[in-house]
Coordinates of C-alpha atoms and ligand atoms in Angstrom, one line a residue:
Chain A
M29 CA 24.1 -20.0 -46.7
S30 CA 23.9 -17.2 -44.5
E31 CA 26.6 -16.8 -41.5
I32 CA 25.5 -16.8 -38.2
R33 CA 27.5 -13.9 -36.6
P34 CA 27.4 -14.2 -32.6
T35 CA 27.3 -10.5 -31.2
I36 CA 28.7 -9.2 -28.5
T37 CA 27.7 -6.6 -26.2
V38 CA 29.6 -5.3 -23.8
E39 CA 26.9 -3.3 -21.0
F40 CA 29.0 -1.1 -19.2
P41 CA 27.4 0.1 -15.7
I42 CA 25.9 3.8 -15.8
C43 CA 26.7 6.6 -13.5
N44 CA 23.9 7.1 -11.4
S45 CA 24.2 10.6 -11.8
C46 CA 24.7 11.4 -15.3
R47 CA 23.4 8.3 -16.5
K48 CA 27.1 8.2 -18.9
P49 CA 28.4 4.4 -19.3
I50 CA 31.2 4.0 -17.5
T51 CA 33.9 2.7 -19.2
P52 CA 36.5 0.0 -17.3
K53 CA 39.6 2.8 -18.1
E54 CA 38.2 5.3 -17.2
R55 CA 37.6 4.0 -12.7
G56 CA 34.8 4.8 -11.4
V57 CA 33.7 3.6 -7.9
S58 CA 30.7 1.4 -7.3
F59 CA 29.8 0.6 -3.6
L60 CA 26.0 -0.7 -2.1
C61 CA 23.8 2.2 -1.2
P62 CA 25.4 3.7 2.4
N63 CA 21.3 3.6 3.5
C64 CA 19.3 0.5 2.4
G65 CA 22.6 -1.8 1.3
S66 CA 20.6 -3.1 -1.6
Y67 CA 21.2 -1.2 -4.6
T68 CA 24.6 -0.4 -6.0
I69 CA 26.0 3.3 -6.8
W70 CA 27.8 3.8 -9.7
R71 CA 29.7 7.1 -9.7
C72 CA 31.6 8.2 -12.7
K73 CA 35.2 10.3 -12.2
T74 CA 33.9 13.2 -13.5
C75 CA 30.4 13.5 -11.3
R76 CA 32.5 12.0 -8.2
K77 CA 35.4 14.6 -8.5
Q78 CA 32.4 17.5 -8.6
G79 CA 30.6 16.0 -5.7
T80 CA 27.3 15.6 -8.1
K81 CA 24.9 13.8 -6.1
Y82 CA 23.8 10.2 -6.4
V83 CA 20.4 9.3 -5.3
C84 CA 19.4 6.3 -4.3
P85 CA 15.9 4.3 -6.4
N86 CA 16.1 1.8 -3.7
C87 CA 15.3 3.9 -0.7
G88 CA 16.1 7.9 -2.4
F89 CA 19.1 8.0 0.0
T90 CA 21.1 11.5 -1.4
G91 CA 24.6 11.2 -1.1
P92 CA 27.5 11.7 -1.2
Chain B
M23 CA 32.8 28.4 25.2
S24 CA 30.2 30.9 24.2
S25 CA 26.4 30.6 24.6
D26 CA 26.1 30.0 20.8
E27 CA 28.2 26.8 21.1
T28 CA 26.2 24.9 23.9
E29 CA 22.9 26.4 22.3
R30 CA 20.5 23.7 22.3
Q31 CA 19.3 23.1 18.6
S32 CA 16.1 21.7 18.6
I33 CA 15.8 17.9 17.3
E34 CA 13.4 15.8 16.7
G35 CA 13.9 12.3 17.5
E36 CA 16.7 10.2 19.3
L37 CA 20.2 11.4 19.0
L38 CA 23.3 8.4 19.2
V39 CA 24.9 10.2 22.9
P40 CA 22.3 13.3 24.1
Q41 CA 22.7 16.7 22.5
E42 CA 25.4 17.7 25.6
T43 CA 28.0 15.1 24.7
Y44 CA 27.7 16.4 21.8
M45 CA 27.9 20.3 21.8
L46 CA 31.0 19.4 24.8
S47 CA 33.0 18.2 22.0
G48 CA 32.6 20.9 19.8
I49 CA 31.9 18.3 17.2
H50 CA 29.0 20.8 15.7
I51 CA 31.4 23.5 15.6
G52 CA 32.0 24.3 11.7
T53 CA 34.7 27.2 10.2
E54 CA 34.0 30.7 8.8
A55 CA 34.8 30.0 5.1
E56 CA 31.6 27.1 4.1
I57 CA 31.7 25.2 0.5
K58 CA 28.5 24.8 -1.6
A59 CA 28.5 21.0 -0.8
M60 CA 28.7 21.3 2.3
R61 CA 25.8 23.9 3.0
E62 CA 23.1 21.1 3.6
F63 CA 24.3 19.8 6.6
I64 CA 24.6 23.9 8.5
Y65 CA 22.3 24.1 11.1
K66 CA 22.9 28.2 11.0
V67 CA 26.0 30.8 10.5
R68 CA 27.0 32.8 13.5
N69 CA 27.2 36.3 14.2
D70 CA 30.9 35.7 13.8
G71 CA 30.5 33.7 10.8
I72 CA 30.9 30.5 12.1
H73 CA 29.1 27.9 10.6
V74 CA 27.2 25.7 13.0
F75 CA 26.1 22.1 11.8
D76 CA 22.8 20.6 12.4
L77 CA 23.5 17.5 15.5
K78 CA 20.8 15.7 13.8
K79 CA 22.7 16.0 10.3
I80 CA 26.5 14.5 12.2
D81 CA 24.3 11.7 13.7
E82 CA 22.5 10.3 10.6
R83 CA 25.4 10.4 8.5
I84 CA 27.3 8.5 11.1
R85 CA 24.5 5.8 11.4
I86 CA 24.7 5.6 7.4
A87 CA 28.5 5.3 7.4
A88 CA 28.5 2.7 9.5
R89 CA 25.9 1.2 8.2
M90 CA 27.6 1.0 4.6
L91 CA 31.5 0.0 6.6
S92 CA 29.2 -2.8 7.6
H93 CA 28.5 -3.9 3.8
Y94 CA 32.3 -4.6 4.2
E95 CA 35.0 -7.1 6.1
P96 CA 36.8 -5.6 8.6
G97 CA 40.2 -6.4 6.9
G98 CA 38.9 -4.6 3.8
I99 CA 38.4 -1.3 5.9
L100 CA 41.5 0.8 5.8
A101 CA 41.0 3.6 8.5
V102 CA 43.5 6.7 7.6
A103 CA 44.7 9.4 10.6
A104 CA 45.7 12.5 8.1
S105 CA 45.9 14.5 11.1
R106 CA 47.9 14.1 14.6
F107 CA 44.4 14.5 16.5
A108 CA 42.5 11.7 14.6
V109 CA 45.4 9.2 15.0
R110 CA 44.8 7.8 18.2
P111 CA 41.2 8.3 17.4
V112 CA 42.2 5.8 14.0
Q113 CA 43.3 3.4 16.6
R114 CA 41.4 3.0 18.9
F115 CA 38.5 2.6 16.2
S116 CA 40.6 -0.3 14.3
Q117 CA 41.3 -2.1 17.6
F118 CA 37.6 -2.3 17.6
T119 CA 35.9 -2.9 14.9
G120 CA 39.2 -4.8 13.2
A121 CA 39.9 -2.3 10.6
V122 CA 43.6 -1.5 8.8
A123 CA 44.5 1.3 10.6
F124 CA 47.2 3.7 9.0
V125 CA 48.4 6.6 10.7
E126 CA 52.4 7.1 9.1
R127 CA 53.0 9.6 6.4
F128 CA 50.8 8.6 3.3
T129 CA 53.9 7.5 0.6
P130 CA 51.7 8.3 -2.7
G131 CA 51.4 4.7 -4.5
L132 CA 50.7 3.1 -1.6
L133 CA 47.3 2.5 -2.8
T134 CA 47.9 2.9 -6.7
N135 CA 51.9 0.7 -7.2
P136 CA 51.3 -3.2 -6.6
N137 CA 55.4 -3.2 -6.9
L138 CA 55.4 -0.7 -3.8
P139 CA 56.7 -2.6 -0.3
G140 CA 53.3 -1.6 1.7
Y141 CA 50.8 -1.3 -1.1
M142 CA 47.8 -2.3 -0.3
E143 CA 43.8 -3.3 -1.6
P144 CA 41.5 -1.7 0.6
Q145 CA 37.9 -2.5 -0.3
V146 CA 36.6 0.8 1.7
I147 CA 38.4 4.0 3.3
L148 CA 37.6 5.5 6.0
L149 CA 39.7 9.4 6.2
S150 CA 40.0 11.9 8.7
N151 CA 40.3 15.1 6.7
T152 CA 40.4 15.4 3.0
E153 CA 42.4 18.5 3.7
G154 CA 45.8 16.7 4.7
G155 CA 44.7 13.6 2.8
S156 CA 44.6 14.6 -0.7
Q157 CA 47.1 12.1 -1.5
V158 CA 44.4 9.5 -0.1
V159 CA 41.5 11.1 -1.8
S160 CA 43.1 11.4 -5.5
E161 CA 44.7 7.4 -5.2
A162 CA 41.1 6.3 -3.8
A163 CA 40.3 8.3 -7.0
L164 CA 42.5 6.1 -8.9
A165 CA 42.1 3.0 -7.9
G166 CA 38.3 3.5 -7.7
I167 CA 37.9 2.6 -4.0
P168 CA 34.4 3.9 -2.1
L169 CA 35.6 6.7 -0.2
I170 CA 34.1 8.3 3.6
A171 CA 35.5 11.1 4.9
F172 CA 35.2 13.2 8.1
C173 CA 34.5 17.0 5.8
D174 CA 34.0 19.9 7.6
S175 CA 32.3 23.0 6.5
N176 CA 34.9 24.0 3.8
S177 CA 36.7 20.7 3.3
P178 CA 36.8 19.8 -0.2
I179 CA 34.5 16.8 -1.4
D180 CA 36.4 15.8 -4.4
Y181 CA 35.9 11.8 -4.5
V182 CA 34.1 11.4 -1.4
D183 CA 31.3 8.5 -2.1
L184 CA 29.9 9.2 1.6
I185 CA 30.5 12.6 3.7
I186 CA 30.5 13.2 8.0
P187 CA 29.7 16.4 8.4
M188 CA 31.8 17.7 11.5
N189 CA 34.7 19.7 13.3
N190 CA 37.6 17.4 11.8
R191 CA 40.0 19.7 13.5
S192 CA 38.6 19.3 17.2
R193 CA 40.9 16.1 19.5
K194 CA 37.6 16.1 21.6
S195 CA 35.3 16.0 18.2
L196 CA 37.2 13.4 16.5
A197 CA 37.5 11.2 19.2
L198 CA 33.7 11.1 19.8
A199 CA 33.2 10.7 16.4
Y200 CA 35.7 7.6 16.0
W201 CA 34.4 6.5 19.5
L202 CA 30.6 6.6 18.1
L203 CA 30.8 5.2 14.6
A204 CA 32.9 2.5 16.0
R205 CA 30.0 1.6 18.0
Q206 CA 27.6 2.0 15.7
V207 CA 29.2 -0.2 13.3
L208 CA 29.8 -3.2 16.3
R209 CA 25.5 -2.8 16.3
E210 CA 24.8 -3.1 12.7
R211 CA 27.1 -5.9 12.9
G212 CA 25.5 -7.1 15.4
Q213 CA 28.5 -7.6 18.0
L214 CA 27.4 -5.1 20.1
G215 CA 22.8 -4.9 20.9
T216 CA 21.3 -1.7 20.5
Q217 CA 21.8 -0.3 23.2
E218 CA 25.1 -1.8 24.4
D219 CA 27.9 0.3 24.8
L220 CA 31.4 -0.1 24.3
P221 CA 33.7 -0.8 27.3
V222 CA 35.6 2.1 27.2
K223 CA 34.3 6.2 27.5
P224 CA 34.5 8.4 24.1
E225 CA 37.6 10.1 26.2
D226 CA 39.8 6.9 25.7
F227 CA 39.9 7.5 21.8
E228 CA 41.3 11.2 22.1
M229 CA 44.3 12.2 21.7
E230 CA 46.5 13.0 24.3
S231 CA 48.2 16.3 23.9
E232 CA 51.7 15.6 24.2
E233 CA 51.9 12.1 21.6
G234 CA 53.2 12.3 18.5
G235 CA 52.2 11.4 15.1
I236 CA 51.6 13.0 12.0
E237 CA 52.0 16.8 11.8
Ligands
ZN306 ZN1 28.7 10.8 -13.6
ZN307 ZN1 19.3 2.1 -1.2

């Protein structure tokens, strides 16, 4: 008899700038695109600190 | 005021206020120093080395900041004055928009230590300048709170999520910027019509020279 093991996949949000997953421990930030308000932008702590640009895939707005 | 300070910029489309109003407030006059991230907002560098902001970009960012702020409940907005000239603009801005004004010295832990009296959990922070507000910036970073900040040509932009480029050192330019932002937030929320004005003039947002506040 084969045992069915449930698999849990935890998906972390992806940093809009560097495309790395943001772990809850790291404390990134998320907000709705300032311009169009219809896409959630995530920024990791490093990109936030360095002021790395983010781009909204919906409207093309570039921040910060 | 030198002719450079009143020299018109060629701008397409409409601004939130006439170009003269912007210019008389000195909102476009940056500093001699520049950080790389602020370069995209600079119109030109004067012969004396002063960086002049592009008025169209200031205008655009005020509109975008207002849109961003309108995504949050009024009481979730923490408006922080980190310099003396920002105290009254922040108080007035909060009065009109329902934001929470913070115009005192910032105690470390206010955004990060739940055991501290006065601990706050804002949804978004609007900061008058990052130079004087470095404690606010680092706590917004630790707490993961979105940060909108008025940044001069040489302001640190670490952890800032939305830059509003402008002269953040002057009484008049801070008054005009907060007045415009308040009006624009109310327009975005539909509490003011798109052509409607606040019941007071930008001068009403201006700090009197003898008024006290943060040093
Ligand atoms: Zn990143
Ligand atoms: Zn967008």
